[in-house]
Tab-separated table of C-alpha atoms and ligand atoms in Angstrom:
chain	number	residue	atom	x	y	z
A	1	UNK	CA	105.203	167.899	96.862
A	2	UNK	CA	101.895	169.279	98.011
A	3	UNK	CA	98.794	167.573	97.139
A	4	UNK	CA	95.570	166.523	98.903
A	5	UNK	CA	93.368	169.516	99.818
A	6	UNK	CA	95.861	172.187	98.884
A	7	UNK	CA	93.902	173.357	95.914
A	8	UNK	CA	90.743	173.840	98.004
A	9	UNK	CA	92.833	175.552	100.667
A	10	UNK	CA	94.158	178.239	98.339
A	11	UNK	CA	90.788	178.709	96.829
A	12	UNK	CA	89.360	179.376	100.318
A	13	UNK	CA	92.381	181.420	101.548
A	14	UNK	CA	93.843	183.070	98.322
A	15	UNK	CA	96.115	185.316	100.416
A	16	UNK	CA	98.236	182.350	101.177
A	17	UNK	CA	99.519	182.403	97.583
A	18	UNK	CA	101.077	185.912	98.168
A	19	UNK	CA	103.259	184.429	100.937
A	20	UNK	CA	105.196	182.019	98.767
A	21	UNK	CA	108.441	183.699	99.623
A	22	UNK	CA	108.086	182.135	102.975
A	23	UNK	CA	108.365	178.685	101.398
A	24	UNK	CA	111.681	179.738	99.815
A	25	UNK	CA	112.600	181.011	103.302
A	26	UNK	CA	111.789	177.718	104.791
A	27	UNK	CA	113.756	175.772	102.205
A	28	UNK	CA	116.695	178.126	102.773
A	29	UNK	CA	116.750	178.763	106.474
A	30	UNK	CA	114.582	176.109	108.193
A	31	UNK	CA	115.268	173.091	106.022
A	32	UNK	CA	115.906	171.030	109.138
A	33	UNK	CA	112.141	170.814	109.714
A	34	UNK	CA	111.618	168.931	106.424
A	35	UNK	CA	114.867	166.963	106.717
A	36	UNK	CA	113.736	165.632	110.125
A	37	UNK	CA	110.079	165.359	108.873
A	38	UNK	CA	108.867	167.351	111.902
A	39	UNK	CA	105.663	169.337	112.136
A	40	UNK	CA	106.447	172.209	114.590
A	41	UNK	CA	103.189	173.552	116.036
A	42	UNK	CA	104.391	175.321	119.141
A	43	UNK	CA	105.456	178.847	117.996
A	44	UNK	CA	103.632	180.455	120.840
A	45	UNK	CA	105.853	178.299	123.146
A	46	UNK	CA	108.977	179.308	121.201
A	47	UNK	CA	109.713	180.654	117.722
A	48	UNK	CA	112.286	178.889	115.534
A	49	UNK	CA	115.532	180.501	114.389
A	50	UNK	CA	116.710	180.517	110.903
A	51	UNK	CA	120.168	179.099	109.953
A	52	UNK	CA	121.282	182.448	108.688
A	53	UNK	CA	120.715	184.068	112.121
A	54	UNK	CA	123.122	181.523	113.723
A	55	UNK	CA	125.684	182.008	110.895
A	56	UNK	CA	125.600	185.679	111.281
A	57	UNK	CA	125.974	185.507	115.022
A	58	UNK	CA	128.862	183.044	114.913
A	59	UNK	CA	130.606	185.143	112.342
A	60	UNK	CA	130.258	188.215	114.542
A	61	UNK	CA	131.630	186.308	117.519
A	62	UNK	CA	134.503	184.763	115.590
A	63	UNK	CA	135.570	188.081	114.205
A	64	UNK	CA	135.723	190.218	117.409
A	65	UNK	CA	137.111	190.471	120.941
A	66	UNK	CA	134.391	191.403	123.311
A	67	UNK	CA	134.839	192.202	126.970
A	68	UNK	CA	132.456	193.216	129.808
A	69	UNK	CA	130.948	196.307	128.441
A	70	UNK	CA	130.858	199.930	129.879
A	71	UNK	CA	134.473	200.309	130.419
A	72	UNK	CA	137.025	202.306	128.313
A	73	UNK	CA	139.110	199.460	127.009
A	74	UNK	CA	138.910	198.331	123.348
A	75	UNK	CA	137.242	194.976	124.023
A	76	UNK	CA	134.723	196.572	126.376
A	77	UNK	CA	133.973	199.391	123.947
A	78	UNK	CA	133.381	196.930	121.185
A	79	UNK	CA	130.890	195.154	123.422
A	80	UNK	CA	129.216	198.409	124.438
A	81	UNK	CA	128.738	199.299	120.730
A	82	UNK	CA	126.850	195.926	120.243
A	83	UNK	CA	124.711	196.310	123.319
A	84	UNK	CA	123.700	199.810	122.457
A	85	UNK	CA	123.140	198.881	118.842
A	86	UNK	CA	120.715	196.148	120.013
A	87	UNK	CA	118.981	198.606	122.197
A	88	UNK	CA	118.541	201.168	119.475
A	89	UNK	CA	117.319	198.391	117.078
A	90	UNK	CA	114.597	197.316	119.497
A	91	UNK	CA	113.208	200.806	119.564
A	92	UNK	CA	113.534	201.191	115.943
A	93	UNK	CA	111.725	197.932	115.209
A	94	UNK	CA	108.668	198.806	117.275
A	95	UNK	CA	108.723	202.503	116.006
A	96	UNK	CA	109.309	203.775	119.481
A	97	UNK	CA	110.621	207.321	119.637
A	98	UNK	CA	113.854	207.175	121.763
A	99	UNK	CA	112.912	210.490	123.289
A	100	UNK	CA	109.735	208.794	124.672
A	101	UNK	CA	110.736	205.157	125.182
A	102	UNK	CA	113.605	203.204	126.576
A	103	UNK	CA	114.394	199.499	126.018
A	104	UNK	CA	115.602	197.622	129.174
A	105	UNK	CA	116.993	194.230	128.613
A	106	UNK	CA	115.785	191.369	130.880
A	107	UNK	CA	116.095	187.659	130.901
A	108	UNK	CA	112.666	187.076	129.415
A	109	UNK	CA	109.049	188.575	129.455
A	110	UNK	CA	108.649	187.367	132.952
A	111	UNK	CA	111.678	189.108	134.094
A	112	UNK	CA	110.302	192.380	132.504
A	113	UNK	CA	106.946	191.865	134.164
A	114	UNK	CA	108.596	191.371	137.632
A	115	UNK	CA	110.495	194.577	137.137
A	116	UNK	CA	107.280	196.506	136.686
A	117	UNK	CA	105.458	194.553	139.463
A	118	UNK	CA	108.133	195.017	142.141
A	119	UNK	CA	108.745	198.712	141.304
A	120	UNK	CA	105.245	200.031	140.506
A	121	UNK	CA	104.207	202.674	143.134
A	122	UNK	CA	100.898	201.087	144.012
A	123	UNK	CA	101.128	202.653	147.528
A	124	UNK	CA	102.470	201.658	150.911
A	125	UNK	CA	100.794	199.181	153.283
A	126	UNK	CA	98.286	200.907	155.475
A	127	UNK	CA	97.780	203.890	153.205
A	128	UNK	CA	95.076	204.247	150.597
A	129	UNK	CA	96.664	202.881	147.442
A	130	UNK	CA	95.754	202.426	143.829
A	131	UNK	CA	94.388	199.446	141.959
A	132	UNK	CA	95.729	196.757	139.734
A	133	UNK	CA	93.140	195.966	137.047
A	134	UNK	CA	93.781	193.122	134.722
A	135	UNK	CA	91.896	190.724	132.384
A	136	UNK	CA	91.201	187.055	133.318
A	137	UNK	CA	93.029	186.344	130.246
A	138	UNK	CA	96.689	186.861	131.295
A	139	UNK	CA	99.768	184.719	131.596
A	140	UNK	CA	100.760	183.835	135.110
A	141	UNK	CA	103.664	186.226	135.072
A	142	UNK	CA	101.092	189.145	134.847
A	143	UNK	CA	98.921	187.442	137.429
A	144	UNK	CA	101.817	187.394	139.746
A	145	UNK	CA	101.969	191.121	139.891
A	146	UNK	CA	98.925	190.991	142.020
A	147	UNK	CA	100.966	189.793	144.864
A	148	UNK	CA	103.168	192.932	144.735
A	149	UNK	CA	100.013	195.023	144.449
A	150	UNK	CA	98.316	193.480	147.420
A	151	UNK	CA	101.418	193.741	149.612
A	152	UNK	CA	101.395	197.477	148.876
A	153	UNK	CA	97.750	197.809	149.852
A	154	UNK	CA	96.265	198.121	146.359
A	155	UNK	CA	93.210	196.277	145.428
A	156	UNK	CA	93.187	193.761	142.621
A	157	UNK	CA	90.290	193.723	140.197
A	158	UNK	CA	89.869	191.205	137.450
A	159	UNK	CA	87.675	191.598	134.343
A	160	UNK	CA	86.352	188.320	133.074
A	161	UNK	CA	86.300	186.900	129.616
A	162	UNK	CA	83.063	185.629	128.200
A	163	UNK	CA	82.194	182.587	126.307
A	164	UNK	CA	82.187	181.468	123.561
A	165	UNK	CA	84.963	183.815	122.233
A	166	UNK	CA	86.824	184.254	125.467
A	167	UNK	CA	86.988	188.044	124.759
A	168	UNK	CA	86.293	190.885	127.294
A	169	UNK	CA	83.227	192.932	126.377
A	170	UNK	CA	84.196	196.543	125.690
A	171	UNK	CA	81.473	197.827	128.075
A	172	UNK	CA	82.993	195.877	130.916
A	173	UNK	CA	86.338	197.387	130.313
A	174	UNK	CA	84.661	200.959	130.046
A	175	UNK	CA	83.037	200.413	133.425
A	176	UNK	CA	86.320	199.221	135.113
A	177	UNK	CA	88.450	201.959	133.520
A	178	UNK	CA	85.837	204.458	134.708
A	179	UNK	CA	86.202	203.248	138.287
A	180	UNK	CA	89.791	204.115	138.835
A	181	UNK	CA	90.406	205.079	142.502
A	182	UNK	CA	91.188	208.861	143.112
A	183	UNK	CA	94.245	208.027	145.215
A	184	UNK	CA	97.532	206.101	144.460
A	185	UNK	CA	98.782	205.010	141.149
A	186	UNK	CA	96.782	202.427	139.171
A	187	UNK	CA	97.895	199.948	136.577
A	188	UNK	CA	95.807	198.193	133.887
A	189	UNK	CA	97.407	195.025	132.301
A	190	UNK	CA	96.356	193.042	129.452
A	191	UNK	CA	97.914	190.837	126.734
A	192	UNK	CA	97.853	192.125	123.180
A	193	UNK	CA	97.270	188.525	122.033
A	194	UNK	CA	96.079	185.748	124.329
A	195	UNK	CA	98.455	182.790	124.780
A	196	UNK	CA	95.369	180.500	125.477
A	197	UNK	CA	92.739	181.507	122.996
A	198	UNK	CA	94.848	183.653	120.639
A	199	UNK	CA	92.298	186.511	120.903
A	200	UNK	CA	93.726	189.873	119.878
A	201	UNK	CA	92.481	192.220	122.535
A	202	UNK	CA	91.806	195.761	121.326
A	203	UNK	CA	94.936	198.024	121.383
A	204	UNK	CA	92.351	201.014	121.589
A	205	UNK	CA	92.049	200.122	125.355
A	206	UNK	CA	95.355	201.773	125.814
A	207	UNK	CA	94.510	205.403	124.810
A	208	UNK	CA	91.168	204.948	126.658
A	209	UNK	CA	92.873	203.850	129.874
A	210	UNK	CA	95.555	206.533	129.542
A	211	UNK	CA	92.804	209.205	129.191
A	212	UNK	CA	91.376	208.152	132.465
A	213	UNK	CA	94.677	208.284	134.359
A	214	UNK	CA	95.831	204.627	134.319
A	215	UNK	CA	99.214	203.418	133.616
A	216	UNK	CA	99.080	200.587	130.995
A	217	UNK	CA	101.160	197.395	130.811
A	218	UNK	CA	100.856	195.664	127.533
A	219	UNK	CA	102.114	192.014	127.466
A	220	UNK	CA	103.282	191.599	123.837
A	221	UNK	CA	105.035	188.245	124.362
A	222	UNK	CA	102.509	186.229	122.308
A	223	UNK	CA	101.653	189.097	119.950
A	224	UNK	CA	105.080	190.304	118.714
A	225	UNK	CA	106.056	187.140	116.705
A	226	UNK	CA	103.275	187.594	114.191
A	227	UNK	CA	102.086	191.053	114.518
A	228	UNK	CA	103.897	194.468	114.149
A	229	UNK	CA	103.381	196.458	117.351
A	230	UNK	CA	103.604	200.221	116.344
A	231	UNK	CA	104.512	202.220	119.490
A	232	UNK	CA	104.175	205.324	117.428
A	233	UNK	CA	100.489	204.591	117.177
A	234	UNK	CA	99.728	202.906	120.511
A	235	UNK	CA	101.496	204.079	123.519
A	236	UNK	CA	101.303	201.876	126.613
A	237	UNK	CA	103.522	202.734	129.534
A	238	UNK	CA	105.235	199.231	129.694
A	239	UNK	CA	105.616	196.658	127.018
A	240	UNK	CA	107.001	193.140	127.883
A	241	UNK	CA	108.307	190.483	125.528
A	242	UNK	CA	110.738	187.555	125.086
A	243	UNK	CA	112.828	187.602	122.020
A	244	UNK	CA	113.006	183.821	121.555
A	245	UNK	CA	109.352	183.801	120.957
A	246	UNK	CA	109.823	186.351	118.059
A	247	UNK	CA	112.757	184.658	116.307
A	248	UNK	CA	113.900	181.574	118.173
A	249	UNK	CA	117.356	182.727	119.164
A	250	UNK	CA	118.808	183.862	121.482
A	251	UNK	CA	117.011	182.460	124.489
A	252	UNK	CA	117.373	184.121	127.816
A	253	UNK	CA	116.774	187.758	126.610
A	254	UNK	CA	113.642	189.734	126.771
A	255	UNK	CA	112.726	193.410	127.074
A	256	UNK	CA	110.791	195.951	129.110
A	257	UNK	CA	110.021	198.728	126.657
A	258	UNK	CA	108.983	201.635	129.029
A	259	UNK	CA	107.837	205.128	128.552
A	260	UNK	CA	110.577	207.289	130.084
A	261	UNK	CA	108.097	209.218	132.168
A	262	UNK	CA	106.447	206.181	133.629
A	263	UNK	CA	109.864	204.549	134.294
A	264	UNK	CA	110.966	207.582	136.282
A	265	UNK	CA	108.046	206.832	138.661
A	266	UNK	CA	109.022	203.276	139.353
A	267	UNK	CA	110.823	202.589	142.710
A	268	UNK	CA	113.242	199.672	142.655
A	269	UNK	CA	113.346	197.630	145.772
A	270	UNK	CA	117.142	197.290	145.626
A	271	UNK	CA	120.182	198.180	143.785
A	272	UNK	CA	122.891	195.973	142.102
A	273	UNK	CA	126.147	196.313	140.199
A	274	UNK	CA	125.499	198.387	137.207
A	275	UNK	CA	122.318	200.050	138.397
A	276	UNK	CA	123.744	202.914	140.317
A	277	UNK	CA	125.846	205.990	139.719
A	278	UNK	CA	127.063	205.924	143.238
A	279	UNK	CA	126.599	203.617	146.245
A	280	UNK	CA	128.310	204.025	149.579
A	281	UNK	CA	128.824	201.652	152.506
A	282	UNK	CA	129.917	204.115	155.169
A	283	UNK	CA	127.521	206.801	153.811
A	284	UNK	CA	124.637	204.357	153.517
A	285	UNK	CA	123.315	205.848	150.300
A	286	UNK	CA	122.994	204.959	146.750
A	287	UNK	CA	121.848	206.837	143.640
A	288	UNK	CA	120.077	204.952	140.805
A	289	UNK	CA	121.290	205.395	137.225
A	290	UNK	CA	118.839	207.037	134.864
A	291	UNK	CA	117.102	205.125	132.192
A	292	UNK	CA	117.740	201.509	131.225
A	293	UNK	CA	120.953	201.067	133.322
A	294	UNK	CA	118.965	201.538	136.559
A	295	UNK	CA	116.919	198.446	135.715
A	296	UNK	CA	119.644	196.133	134.366
A	297	UNK	CA	121.071	194.221	137.233
A	298	UNK	CA	124.675	193.187	136.890
A	299	UNK	CA	126.208	192.350	133.546
A	300	UNK	CA	123.782	192.016	130.514
A	301	UNK	CA	124.170	189.204	128.069
A	302	UNK	CA	126.547	191.172	125.935
A	303	UNK	CA	127.389	188.265	123.719
A	304	UNK	CA	123.790	187.210	123.125
A	305	UNK	CA	122.472	190.800	122.598
A	306	UNK	CA	124.031	191.136	119.110
A	307	UNK	CA	121.824	188.183	118.059
A	308	UNK	CA	118.665	190.221	119.043
A	309	UNK	CA	119.668	192.746	116.428
A	310	UNK	CA	120.314	189.986	113.936
A	311	UNK	CA	116.918	188.415	114.785
A	312	UNK	CA	115.027	191.772	114.420
A	313	UNK	CA	116.674	192.289	111.145
A	314	UNK	CA	115.806	188.928	109.983
A	315	UNK	CA	112.061	189.365	110.933
A	316	UNK	CA	112.030	192.857	109.332
A	317	UNK	CA	113.492	191.456	106.104
A	318	UNK	CA	111.022	188.531	105.984
A	319	UNK	CA	108.195	190.894	106.849
A	320	UNK	CA	106.049	190.524	109.919
A	321	UNK	CA	103.026	191.438	107.809
A	322	UNK	CA	103.717	188.667	105.423
A	323	UNK	CA	104.158	186.032	108.306
A	324	UNK	CA	100.768	187.426	109.803
A	325	UNK	CA	99.113	186.867	106.439
A	326	UNK	CA	100.304	183.277	106.177
A	327	UNK	CA	99.546	182.368	109.720
A	328	UNK	CA	96.040	183.692	109.407
A	329	UNK	CA	95.375	181.718	106.266
A	330	UNK	CA	96.623	178.410	107.866
A	331	UNK	CA	94.775	179.021	111.091
A	332	UNK	CA	91.614	179.816	109.171
A	333	UNK	CA	91.873	176.491	107.266
A	334	UNK	CA	92.619	174.544	110.490
A	335	UNK	CA	89.657	176.172	112.304
A	336	UNK	CA	87.345	175.371	109.355
A	337	UNK	CA	88.502	171.816	108.999
A	338	UNK	CA	88.712	170.960	112.684
A	339	UNK	CA	85.276	172.260	113.474
A	340	UNK	CA	83.583	170.347	110.630
A	341	UNK	CA	85.230	166.932	111.568
A	342	UNK	CA	82.498	164.673	113.109
A	343	UNK	CA	82.384	161.093	114.353
A	344	UNK	CA	79.939	158.999	112.291
A	345	UNK	CA	77.286	159.359	114.894
A	346	UNK	CA	77.488	163.133	114.350
A	347	UNK	CA	79.303	164.294	117.407
A	348	UNK	CA	82.135	166.812	116.925
A	349	UNK	CA	85.637	165.515	117.179
A	350	UNK	CA	87.001	168.679	118.757
A	351	UNK	CA	85.976	171.623	120.858
A	352	UNK	CA	87.876	174.849	120.071
A	353	UNK	CA	88.305	177.363	122.932
A	354	UNK	CA	88.038	180.963	121.442
A	355	UNK	CA	87.030	182.477	118.197
A	356	UNK	CA	86.126	179.965	115.409
A	357	UNK	CA	87.082	182.474	112.554
A	358	UNK	CA	90.154	184.511	111.814
A	359	UNK	CA	88.728	187.911	112.909
A	360	UNK	CA	90.690	189.542	115.641
A	361	UNK	CA	92.552	186.411	116.550
A	362	UNK	CA	96.126	185.064	116.112
A	363	UNK	CA	97.484	181.758	114.858
A	364	UNK	CA	97.194	179.616	117.919
A	365	UNK	CA	94.250	177.264	118.496
A	366	UNK	CA	93.423	175.755	121.895
A	367	UNK	CA	91.083	172.738	121.759
A	368	UNK	CA	90.249	169.414	123.247
A	369	UNK	CA	89.361	166.220	121.490
A	370	UNK	CA	86.207	164.219	122.285
A	371	UNK	CA	85.524	160.586	121.472
A	372	UNK	CA	82.587	159.168	119.626
A	373	UNK	CA	80.420	159.288	122.815
A	374	UNK	CA	81.369	162.842	123.420
A	375	UNK	CA	83.706	162.176	126.292
A	376	UNK	CA	86.879	164.441	126.335
A	377	UNK	CA	90.139	162.634	125.474
A	378	UNK	CA	92.845	163.481	128.000
A	379	UNK	CA	95.178	166.115	126.483
A	380	UNK	CA	98.138	164.101	127.824
A	381	UNK	CA	97.188	161.150	125.672
A	382	UNK	CA	96.900	163.384	122.638
A	383	UNK	CA	100.359	164.739	123.196
A	384	UNK	CA	101.792	161.098	123.526
A	385	UNK	CA	100.228	160.362	120.219
A	386	UNK	CA	101.402	163.450	118.572
A	387	UNK	CA	105.061	162.947	119.833
A	388	UNK	CA	104.992	159.548	118.101
A	389	UNK	CA	104.094	161.317	114.790
A	390	UNK	CA	106.835	163.950	115.175
A	391	UNK	CA	104.250	166.658	115.825
A	392	UNK	CA	105.335	169.244	118.405
A	393	UNK	CA	102.300	170.688	120.223
A	394	UNK	CA	101.619	171.861	123.699
A	395	UNK	CA	99.233	170.649	126.291
A	396	UNK	CA	98.135	172.003	129.740
A	397	UNK	CA	96.830	175.443	130.649
A	398	UNK	CA	99.719	177.443	129.087
A	399	UNK	CA	100.199	179.415	132.403
A	400	UNK	CA	96.929	181.182	131.634
A	401	UNK	CA	94.573	179.941	134.462
A	402	UNK	CA	91.970	182.700	133.991
A	403	UNK	CA	91.077	182.027	130.395
A	404	UNK	CA	91.455	178.118	131.086
A	405	UNK	CA	89.001	178.257	133.944
A	406	UNK	CA	86.308	179.925	131.851
A	407	UNK	CA	86.943	177.783	128.785
A	408	UNK	CA	86.921	174.568	130.788
A	409	UNK	CA	83.879	175.572	132.984
A	410	UNK	CA	85.684	175.455	136.278
A	411	UNK	CA	83.726	177.522	138.729
A	412	UNK	CA	84.800	179.873	141.525
A	413	UNK	CA	83.010	177.702	143.978
A	414	UNK	CA	84.693	174.593	142.869
A	415	UNK	CA	87.982	176.271	143.177
A	416	UNK	CA	87.249	177.733	146.614
A	417	UNK	CA	86.198	174.215	147.964
A	418	UNK	CA	89.433	172.692	146.542
A	419	UNK	CA	91.776	175.503	147.913
A	420	UNK	CA	90.157	175.615	151.416
A	421	UNK	CA	90.318	171.923	152.009
A	422	UNK	CA	92.695	171.319	154.960
A	423	UNK	CA	94.564	168.651	152.831
A	424	UNK	CA	95.502	171.428	150.424
A	425	UNK	CA	96.577	174.086	152.903
A	426	UNK	CA	100.297	173.955	151.746
A	427	UNK	CA	100.550	171.794	148.765
A	428	UNK	CA	98.508	170.902	145.740
A	429	UNK	CA	99.799	168.671	142.872
A	430	UNK	CA	98.248	168.727	139.371
A	431	UNK	CA	96.744	165.304	140.009
A	432	UNK	CA	95.193	166.472	143.301
A	433	UNK	CA	93.692	169.468	141.468
A	434	UNK	CA	92.239	167.187	138.838
A	435	UNK	CA	90.600	165.112	141.503
A	436	UNK	CA	89.411	168.294	143.185
A	437	UNK	CA	87.484	169.536	140.122
A	438	UNK	CA	85.821	166.267	139.674
A	439	UNK	CA	87.889	164.884	136.898
A	440	UNK	CA	87.058	167.752	134.549
A	441	UNK	CA	89.898	168.550	132.046
A	442	UNK	CA	92.410	170.796	133.666
A	443	UNK	CA	93.884	171.776	130.227
A	444	UNK	CA	93.792	171.705	126.583
A	445	UNK	CA	95.868	170.957	123.476
A	446	UNK	CA	97.439	174.093	121.720
A	447	UNK	CA	98.721	174.219	118.226
A	448	UNK	CA	100.346	177.383	117.151
A	449	UNK	CA	101.822	178.708	113.919
A	450	UNK	CA	104.720	181.027	112.973
A	451	UNK	CA	107.406	182.201	110.691
A	452	UNK	CA	108.217	178.892	109.093
A	453	UNK	CA	104.764	177.227	109.158
A	454	UNK	CA	103.437	175.832	105.976
A	455	UNK	CA	100.543	173.786	104.488
A	456	UNK	CA	102.429	170.525	105.231
A	457	UNK	CA	102.434	171.245	108.927
A	458	UNK	CA	98.738	171.890	108.989
A	459	UNK	CA	97.967	168.909	106.922
A	460	UNK	CA	100.003	166.797	109.292
A	461	UNK	CA	97.915	167.904	112.219
A	462	UNK	CA	94.627	167.390	110.298
A	463	UNK	CA	95.642	163.882	109.281
A	464	UNK	CA	96.605	163.222	112.958
A	465	UNK	CA	93.221	164.598	114.093
A	466	UNK	CA	91.351	162.405	111.600
A	467	UNK	CA	92.952	159.383	113.204
A	468	UNK	CA	90.785	159.881	116.304
A	469	UNK	CA	87.483	159.730	114.380
A	470	UNK	CA	85.049	157.102	115.636
A	471	UNK	CA	87.507	156.193	118.483
B	501	PLP	C1	101.408	186.151	126.734
B	501	PLP	C2	102.588	185.641	127.406
B	501	PLP	N1	103.071	186.384	128.367
B	501	PLP	C3	104.328	186.143	129.089
B	501	PLP	C4	104.836	184.927	128.743
B	501	PLP	C5	106.161	184.626	129.512
B	501	PLP	O1	107.221	184.415	128.784
B	501	PLP	P1	108.609	183.916	129.327
B	501	PLP	O2	108.367	182.602	129.843
B	501	PLP	O3	109.580	183.998	128.185
B	501	PLP	O4	109.034	184.841	130.402
B	501	PLP	C6	104.382	184.019	127.795
B	501	PLP	C7	105.103	182.718	127.618
B	501	PLP	O5	104.512	181.844	127.043
B	501	PLP	C8	103.281	184.455	127.159
B	501	PLP	O6	102.654	183.665	126.141
């Protein structure tokens, strides 16, 4: 039964009423949430699978005999059909023209990002190379590409995000895109949705960057679960994602969706079983396979891949647009309520990092709690208390140090002092780091919404938050 503020909520966010089929979905496919009285608020960490996905996958596995794909025997052929079916479904789901794009299966988004980083032709050490341009707001698996770029002589340029919304001003992007080096290949990387602030960065940057000769890497890991990415309308060279974030199951499979032309310019640093047409020991040569096969090392997860097709079908049937609408309404309500909660002395209970309304933002909210004197409450303490209430939320910096440093006011100078201290030459623990930056918070609390979220989840968190008033 839903009571309390529900009436006021639907008056403020009438679009929620249009998403009631998602309540039926929750009752049918995600009833374990209510049976176990859990409030799951970590969809940016991992999506949740529906019971029907697991049932369909189990039925398929029970009914078939599947061997290692890409051979001629019947069990192998059966597996090949499933793998190629999943591949075709991925392109179809994202409206990517198979003549233009190819879907490469990886172990997760990070695996897809590493494939790009290690193979991108930035240049060779010693020669004038291109540039790696990226936003402060990026997951560490994108930040890590800077190490490949530097090792090949490319320079690395970061575009900062600005307070209070943690967005990148368009004029800053215009300046940086206009400054592409004349030599070498240059890559621009940004997340479609921030995993820290949930900011939706403009997809229009893709065409702008392409028009100025950049290759574009769009990290869609946090975006794809609640937004439909249309690769017929926006055409980055590389898109990276993890399927468990979109529909919970299977884990351990992600994709690099790449433009065929851009893929043909990548140079893999090695070859492996499955990636070559011919390799010779005595002749000391190898020839890479064309397309996806050249980038899938060894045997793909051929039993897990059918569950990707099942998951995509599930999302398409539910409707990503509908999920988006519900998540937007719930996030809007959370933002309104949380930002108006005050201790009796008048100080705010929380500080939200990122946009305070639903415009151009997704359904995750990063915040810190403050006590009645305005002192921050350690996010680890908040997590401990949330755990005891059956609320799953996430704390820390969510592998996004760039957005985190700006949000938490950690300066370049403070970081330099910390990292150049002889005591930290080789090792730095999180506790050392906290001491280094003078006890400032090194992280935040993140709550995030998704396919099975409902008003009860949001109310559970608001009730929980209220418990910290006047503490
Ligand atoms: C925006 C973004 N990019 C990349 C990743 C990395 O995903 P994975 O850990 O599945 O490789 C994440 C994970 O949280 C993410 O949120």
